């Protein structure tokens, strides 16, 4: 499910009252900006034409050099813009006062994926399903560098820091699916650290929580998400640019290695192969190109990934049987 | 030609025109001819040309990498470059443009060339230190360039921790050492300017007879002196953190990653005014000259320069509204950032008032100046959007920010730089460029710039994060538009590189004062003699003593 991707969208979707008010704030500020700048631009252009050298024009000056003019064109724009400082600060304070009845969702940022955990225990990666009509507080932390959870439809973002918890809260009032991003540059795959925020009615959300396990396909389903988030498919999927062995049906099969040995692709082999893929474990006829995932993939993700690889083996074996 | 004192040599090699200037002392370009006389010169004008050549080369590197970034963003799926290459490209672009072009650009070239001429001095206070600054600058810049070419850096120009200290396996340390070294060049230049402006003014050149160009460079030098040491310390701490895990920034060793952002922006926000103030100085010279009218509200504009330099030290926290800074600090930094608008508004309204009832010549420098005012106003006001807390929560680190700071930093520096280059080109080289080509370049750059960067305001508000190599397909149209604009911009930049260089050999000879401009630099021959003044300079009674003055009555027809 992808958020709408119109070829030319000129205003982002707003999914909360705060988002709508932020839009009003920026619209009103733009009106003031135009009031302050258009006269300057028109004046410069007009003067440039009217007072061109050689044009006949009245170039006499009255006693225009007055301190009053100068102070007024400093202070009036400043005071006018201060209205927007106050308005912006008010909205900011509202977005910092978390209501007591907010539902708490935990978020972890990590190179390069988001992990979310619902209060009832279900977790998801990169995607986030949430109910509307209820204040939600996302409490977040980073496992490595600074990331930034950005929810454009709610006009909200907040950094995730490696050393301490930060939070943001919102109350959405429009269902739909919207994008979520990491907006603080966090290294190589920064631009792939995104996902989908799905806002649903309370009833749909409750149903989703019920089915979350089934939807995710249990441990193996979660492993599929891990497989995608680490970009394994870029090499291992059929038709991938880099030639690497297909993983479908690998589990339990015999694998011929580059040094002539033959091993069984059991769980130990798969784990070793992911953590430290090359050297003695290189499969025959393939180049030594896979990066080692030791210290990269955390143990819980490795468990899920291996479960997923085992499940593809099972499927392939079932299909092979008549 | 031999080295030594040649009294009447032609401007560089010129097969066509016989020399017409006889009887003056040798101009600074021809006083000596050896390579040694250039690389060991202590003449502020020659050092300015050394800088001009260096920063032009760095600008080309920065522009080419920008072009490659825009090329990559034509497609949303990131197929043009790998993620790693893309990250290194935008890092080179940022590092080179900010540290090796924008910050030194106007002060090191025009500041060096003009401050002594404008105040009636024979040179800067410390000529050897001035030469040393260039060597320090080149050492640092080449150090960093070598590291990005040999190994590459992918941290972005901001080097945020702990990405830069613990997670990036690129050549961060050598790149940082280079940037740290370049900082010392800024400090030395600032010191030299401050001492020169204080002690070497000609008799009668009081503070309120100084051109605004000198005032803005004085203000800039104060930022150089007070802010640069902070980034030096921050970068040295970063290097130490990365090399020895001293635990200042990395939470794994008890450090605080946000501390780096505070130190970084304590310099890097004022650095925006290192870029913008000298640009304002250039525009404040061009506008009166091409309106033939006294600068409106001279004293207010001078005070505004000092005011801007002061206020800019108190706004760094607006870079951290969503980065875990306290809410109270955010509100304080928000309102202080609004205060920057006051002195900025002074300048813009005063330039406009200067044009009013002037006698306008729309030559190339003036076209650049008018383009500058437009871009600066848009850049400045969108800065207020970013200073507004609730709007910042949405557009922080999106393309809105990219658009804003390009309007301020490119609009506010590059257009002023090009305007100044055309304005003082006859003085610097003794040659005129071809006016029609100049006007075309000004139009191309103005149009190309707006087509490139205006769509990015919309992209940012739609929610496209910056530094994204792969992006959602709905953003493609605006990205294509922006990339198309950058092509026009690139063509606009190529124009001056061709016709200005052409004019060095084939341009018409420039008179001492081709624009009927006021200011001491226009009283000496073009190019100026090696020691600036042939006779004792006499400071004007009033600055900007143009024929059209406020309070003047009666009709004026040209």
PDB file of N, CA, C and O in Angstrom, chain B residues 314-341:
ATOM      1  N   UNK B 314      23.851  35.077  18.452  1.00  0.00           N
ATOM      2  CA  UNK B 314      22.871  34.625  19.451  1.00  0.00           C
ATOM      3  C   UNK B 314      21.734  33.811  18.847  1.00  0.00           C
ATOM      4  O   UNK B 314      20.679  33.712  19.428  1.00  0.00           O
ATOM      5  N   UNK B 315      21.930  33.280  17.679  1.00  0.00           N
ATOM      6  CA  UNK B 315      20.806  32.606  17.028  1.00  0.00           C
ATOM      7  C   UNK B 315      21.122  31.166  16.631  1.00  0.00           C
ATOM      8  O   UNK B 315      20.303  30.512  16.000  1.00  0.00           O
ATOM      9  N   UNK B 316      22.300  30.652  17.018  1.00  0.00           N
ATOM     10  CA  UNK B 316      22.705  29.347  16.487  1.00  0.00           C
ATOM     11  C   UNK B 316      21.716  28.234  16.823  1.00  0.00           C
ATOM     12  O   UNK B 316      21.586  27.281  16.076  1.00  0.00           O
ATOM     13  N   UNK B 317      21.012  28.391  17.964  1.00  0.00           N
ATOM     14  CA  UNK B 317      20.130  27.303  18.411  1.00  0.00           C
ATOM     15  C   UNK B 317      18.959  27.039  17.492  1.00  0.00           C
ATOM     16  O   UNK B 317      18.290  26.007  17.624  1.00  0.00           O
ATOM     17  N   UNK B 318      18.687  27.929  16.514  1.00  0.00           N
ATOM     18  CA  UNK B 318      17.547  27.653  15.634  1.00  0.00           C
ATOM     19  C   UNK B 318      17.834  26.488  14.682  1.00  0.00           C
ATOM     20  O   UNK B 318      16.946  26.075  13.941  1.00  0.00           O
ATOM     21  N   UNK B 319      19.057  25.972  14.718  1.00  0.00           N
ATOM     22  CA  UNK B 319      19.330  24.767  13.937  1.00  0.00           C
ATOM     23  C   UNK B 319      18.936  23.504  14.703  1.00  0.00           C
ATOM     24  O   UNK B 319      19.059  22.411  14.186  1.00  0.00           O
ATOM     25  N   UNK B 320      18.520  23.659  15.953  1.00  0.00           N
ATOM     26  CA  UNK B 320      18.332  22.482  16.807  1.00  0.00           C
ATOM     27  C   UNK B 320      16.947  22.390  17.425  1.00  0.00           C
ATOM     28  O   UNK B 320      16.765  21.748  18.450  1.00  0.00           O
ATOM     29  N   UNK B 321      15.952  23.042  16.787  1.00  0.00           N
ATOM     30  CA  UNK B 321      14.599  23.014  17.361  1.00  0.00           C
ATOM     31  C   UNK B 321      14.072  21.594  17.521  1.00  0.00           C
ATOM     32  O   UNK B 321      13.289  21.309  18.407  1.00  0.00           O
ATOM     33  N   UNK B 322      14.417  20.699  16.618  1.00  0.00           N
ATOM     34  CA  UNK B 322      13.888  19.335  16.724  1.00  0.00           C
ATOM     35  C   UNK B 322      15.009  18.344  17.028  1.00  0.00           C
ATOM     36  O   UNK B 322      14.884  17.157  16.792  1.00  0.00           O
ATOM     37  N   UNK B 323      16.136  18.855  17.549  1.00  0.00           N
ATOM     38  CA  UNK B 323      17.266  17.958  17.799  1.00  0.00           C
ATOM     39  C   UNK B 323      17.513  17.702  19.276  1.00  0.00           C
ATOM     40  O   UNK B 323      18.626  17.428  19.692  1.00  0.00           O
ATOM     41  N   UNK B 324      16.485  17.842  20.085  1.00  0.00           N
ATOM     42  CA  UNK B 324      16.639  17.483  21.476  1.00  0.00           C
ATOM     43  C   UNK B 324      17.122  18.617  22.357  1.00  0.00           C
ATOM     44  O   UNK B 324      17.572  18.403  23.476  1.00  0.00           O
ATOM     45  N   UNK B 325      17.010  19.868  21.866  1.00  0.00           N
ATOM     46  CA  UNK B 325      17.354  21.033  22.669  1.00  0.00           C
ATOM     47  C   UNK B 325      16.169  21.344  23.591  1.00  0.00           C
ATOM     48  O   UNK B 325      15.046  20.967  23.301  1.00  0.00           O
ATOM     49  N   UNK B 326      16.417  22.043  24.711  1.00  0.00           N
ATOM     50  CA  UNK B 326      15.301  22.336  25.621  1.00  0.00           C
ATOM     51  C   UNK B 326      14.297  23.275  24.954  1.00  0.00           C
ATOM     52  O   UNK B 326      14.662  24.093  24.114  1.00  0.00           O
ATOM     53  N   UNK B 327      13.030  23.137  25.363  1.00  0.00           N
ATOM     54  CA  UNK B 327      11.973  23.951  24.744  1.00  0.00           C
ATOM     55  C   UNK B 327      12.203  25.431  25.019  1.00  0.00           C
ATOM     56  O   UNK B 327      11.971  26.277  24.164  1.00  0.00           O
ATOM     57  N   UNK B 328      12.653  25.755  26.222  1.00  0.00           N
ATOM     58  CA  UNK B 328      12.894  27.154  26.553  1.00  0.00           C
ATOM     59  C   UNK B 328      13.954  27.740  25.626  1.00  0.00           C
ATOM     60  O   UNK B 328      13.787  28.829  25.071  1.00  0.00           O
ATOM     61  N   UNK B 329      15.052  26.985  25.441  1.00  0.00           N
ATOM     62  CA  UNK B 329      16.113  27.462  24.550  1.00  0.00           C
ATOM     63  C   UNK B 329      15.553  27.675  23.151  1.00  0.00           C
ATOM     64  O   UNK B 329      15.858  28.669  22.493  1.00  0.00           O
ATOM     65  N   UNK B 330      14.710  26.754  22.684  1.00  0.00           N
ATOM     66  CA  UNK B 330      14.157  26.881  21.343  1.00  0.00           C
ATOM     67  C   UNK B 330      13.362  28.167  21.190  1.00  0.00           C
ATOM     68  O   UNK B 330      13.499  28.878  20.196  1.00  0.00           O
ATOM     69  N   UNK B 331      12.526  28.482  22.190  1.00  0.00           N
ATOM     70  CA  UNK B 331      11.712  29.702  22.092  1.00  0.00           C
ATOM     71  C   UNK B 331      12.622  30.929  22.077  1.00  0.00           C
ATOM     72  O   UNK B 331      12.445  31.847  21.281  1.00  0.00           O
ATOM     73  N   UNK B 332      13.644  30.928  22.933  1.00  0.00           N
ATOM     74  CA  UNK B 332      14.562  32.070  22.988  1.00  0.00           C
ATOM     75  C   UNK B 332      15.287  32.239  21.649  1.00  0.00           C
ATOM     76  O   UNK B 332      15.375  33.342  21.109  1.00  0.00           O
ATOM     77  N   UNK B 333      15.785  31.141  21.099  1.00  0.00           N
ATOM     78  CA  UNK B 333      16.502  31.238  19.833  1.00  0.00           C
ATOM     79  C   UNK B 333      15.560  31.642  18.700  1.00  0.00           C
ATOM     80  O   UNK B 333      15.975  32.300  17.754  1.00  0.00           O
ATOM     81  N   UNK B 334      14.304  31.242  18.814  1.00  0.00           N
ATOM     82  CA  UNK B 334      13.342  31.606  17.775  1.00  0.00           C
ATOM     83  C   UNK B 334      13.176  33.123  17.725  1.00  0.00           C
ATOM     84  O   UNK B 334      13.323  33.744  16.677  1.00  0.00           O
ATOM     85  N   UNK B 335      12.913  33.741  18.887  1.00  0.00           N
ATOM     86  CA  UNK B 335      12.635  35.183  18.873  1.00  0.00           C
ATOM     87  C   UNK B 335      13.915  35.960  18.521  1.00  0.00           C
ATOM     88  O   UNK B 335      13.874  36.970  17.806  1.00  0.00           O
ATOM     89  N   UNK B 336      15.083  35.485  18.989  1.00  0.00           N
ATOM     90  CA  UNK B 336      16.331  36.170  18.640  1.00  0.00           C
ATOM     91  C   UNK B 336      16.584  36.113  17.135  1.00  0.00           C
ATOM     92  O   UNK B 336      17.094  37.059  16.539  1.00  0.00           O
ATOM     93  N   UNK B 337      16.192  34.986  16.521  1.00  0.00           N
ATOM     94  CA  UNK B 337      16.388  34.870  15.077  1.00  0.00           C
ATOM     95  C   UNK B 337      15.528  35.870  14.320  1.00  0.00           C
ATOM     96  O   UNK B 337      15.919  36.367  13.270  1.00  0.00           O
ATOM     97  N   UNK B 338      14.330  36.143  14.875  1.00  0.00           N
ATOM     98  CA  UNK B 338      13.488  37.157  14.233  1.00  0.00           C
ATOM     99  C   UNK B 338      14.174  38.517  14.249  1.00  0.00           C
ATOM    100  O   UNK B 338      13.996  39.329  13.343  1.00  0.00           O
ATOM    101  N   UNK B 339      14.977  38.748  15.319  1.00  0.00           N
ATOM    102  CA  UNK B 339      15.638  40.046  15.438  1.00  0.00           C
ATOM    103  C   UNK B 339      16.626  40.305  14.307  1.00  0.00           C
ATOM    104  O   UNK B 339      16.922  41.448  13.989  1.00  0.00           O
ATOM    105  N   UNK B 340      17.139  39.223  13.692  1.00  0.00           N
ATOM    106  CA  UNK B 340      18.082  39.405  12.576  1.00  0.00           C
ATOM    107  C   UNK B 340      17.410  40.149  11.432  1.00  0.00           C
ATOM    108  O   UNK B 340      18.061  40.836  10.650  1.00  0.00           O
ATOM    109  N   UNK B 341      16.081  40.014  11.355  1.00  0.00           N
ATOM    110  CA  UNK B 341      15.364  40.638  10.247  1.00  0.00           C
ATOM    111  C   UNK B 341      15.504  42.155  10.278  1.00  0.00           C
ATOM    112  O   UNK B 341      15.463  42.812   9.244  1.00  0.00           O
TER     113      UNK B 341
END
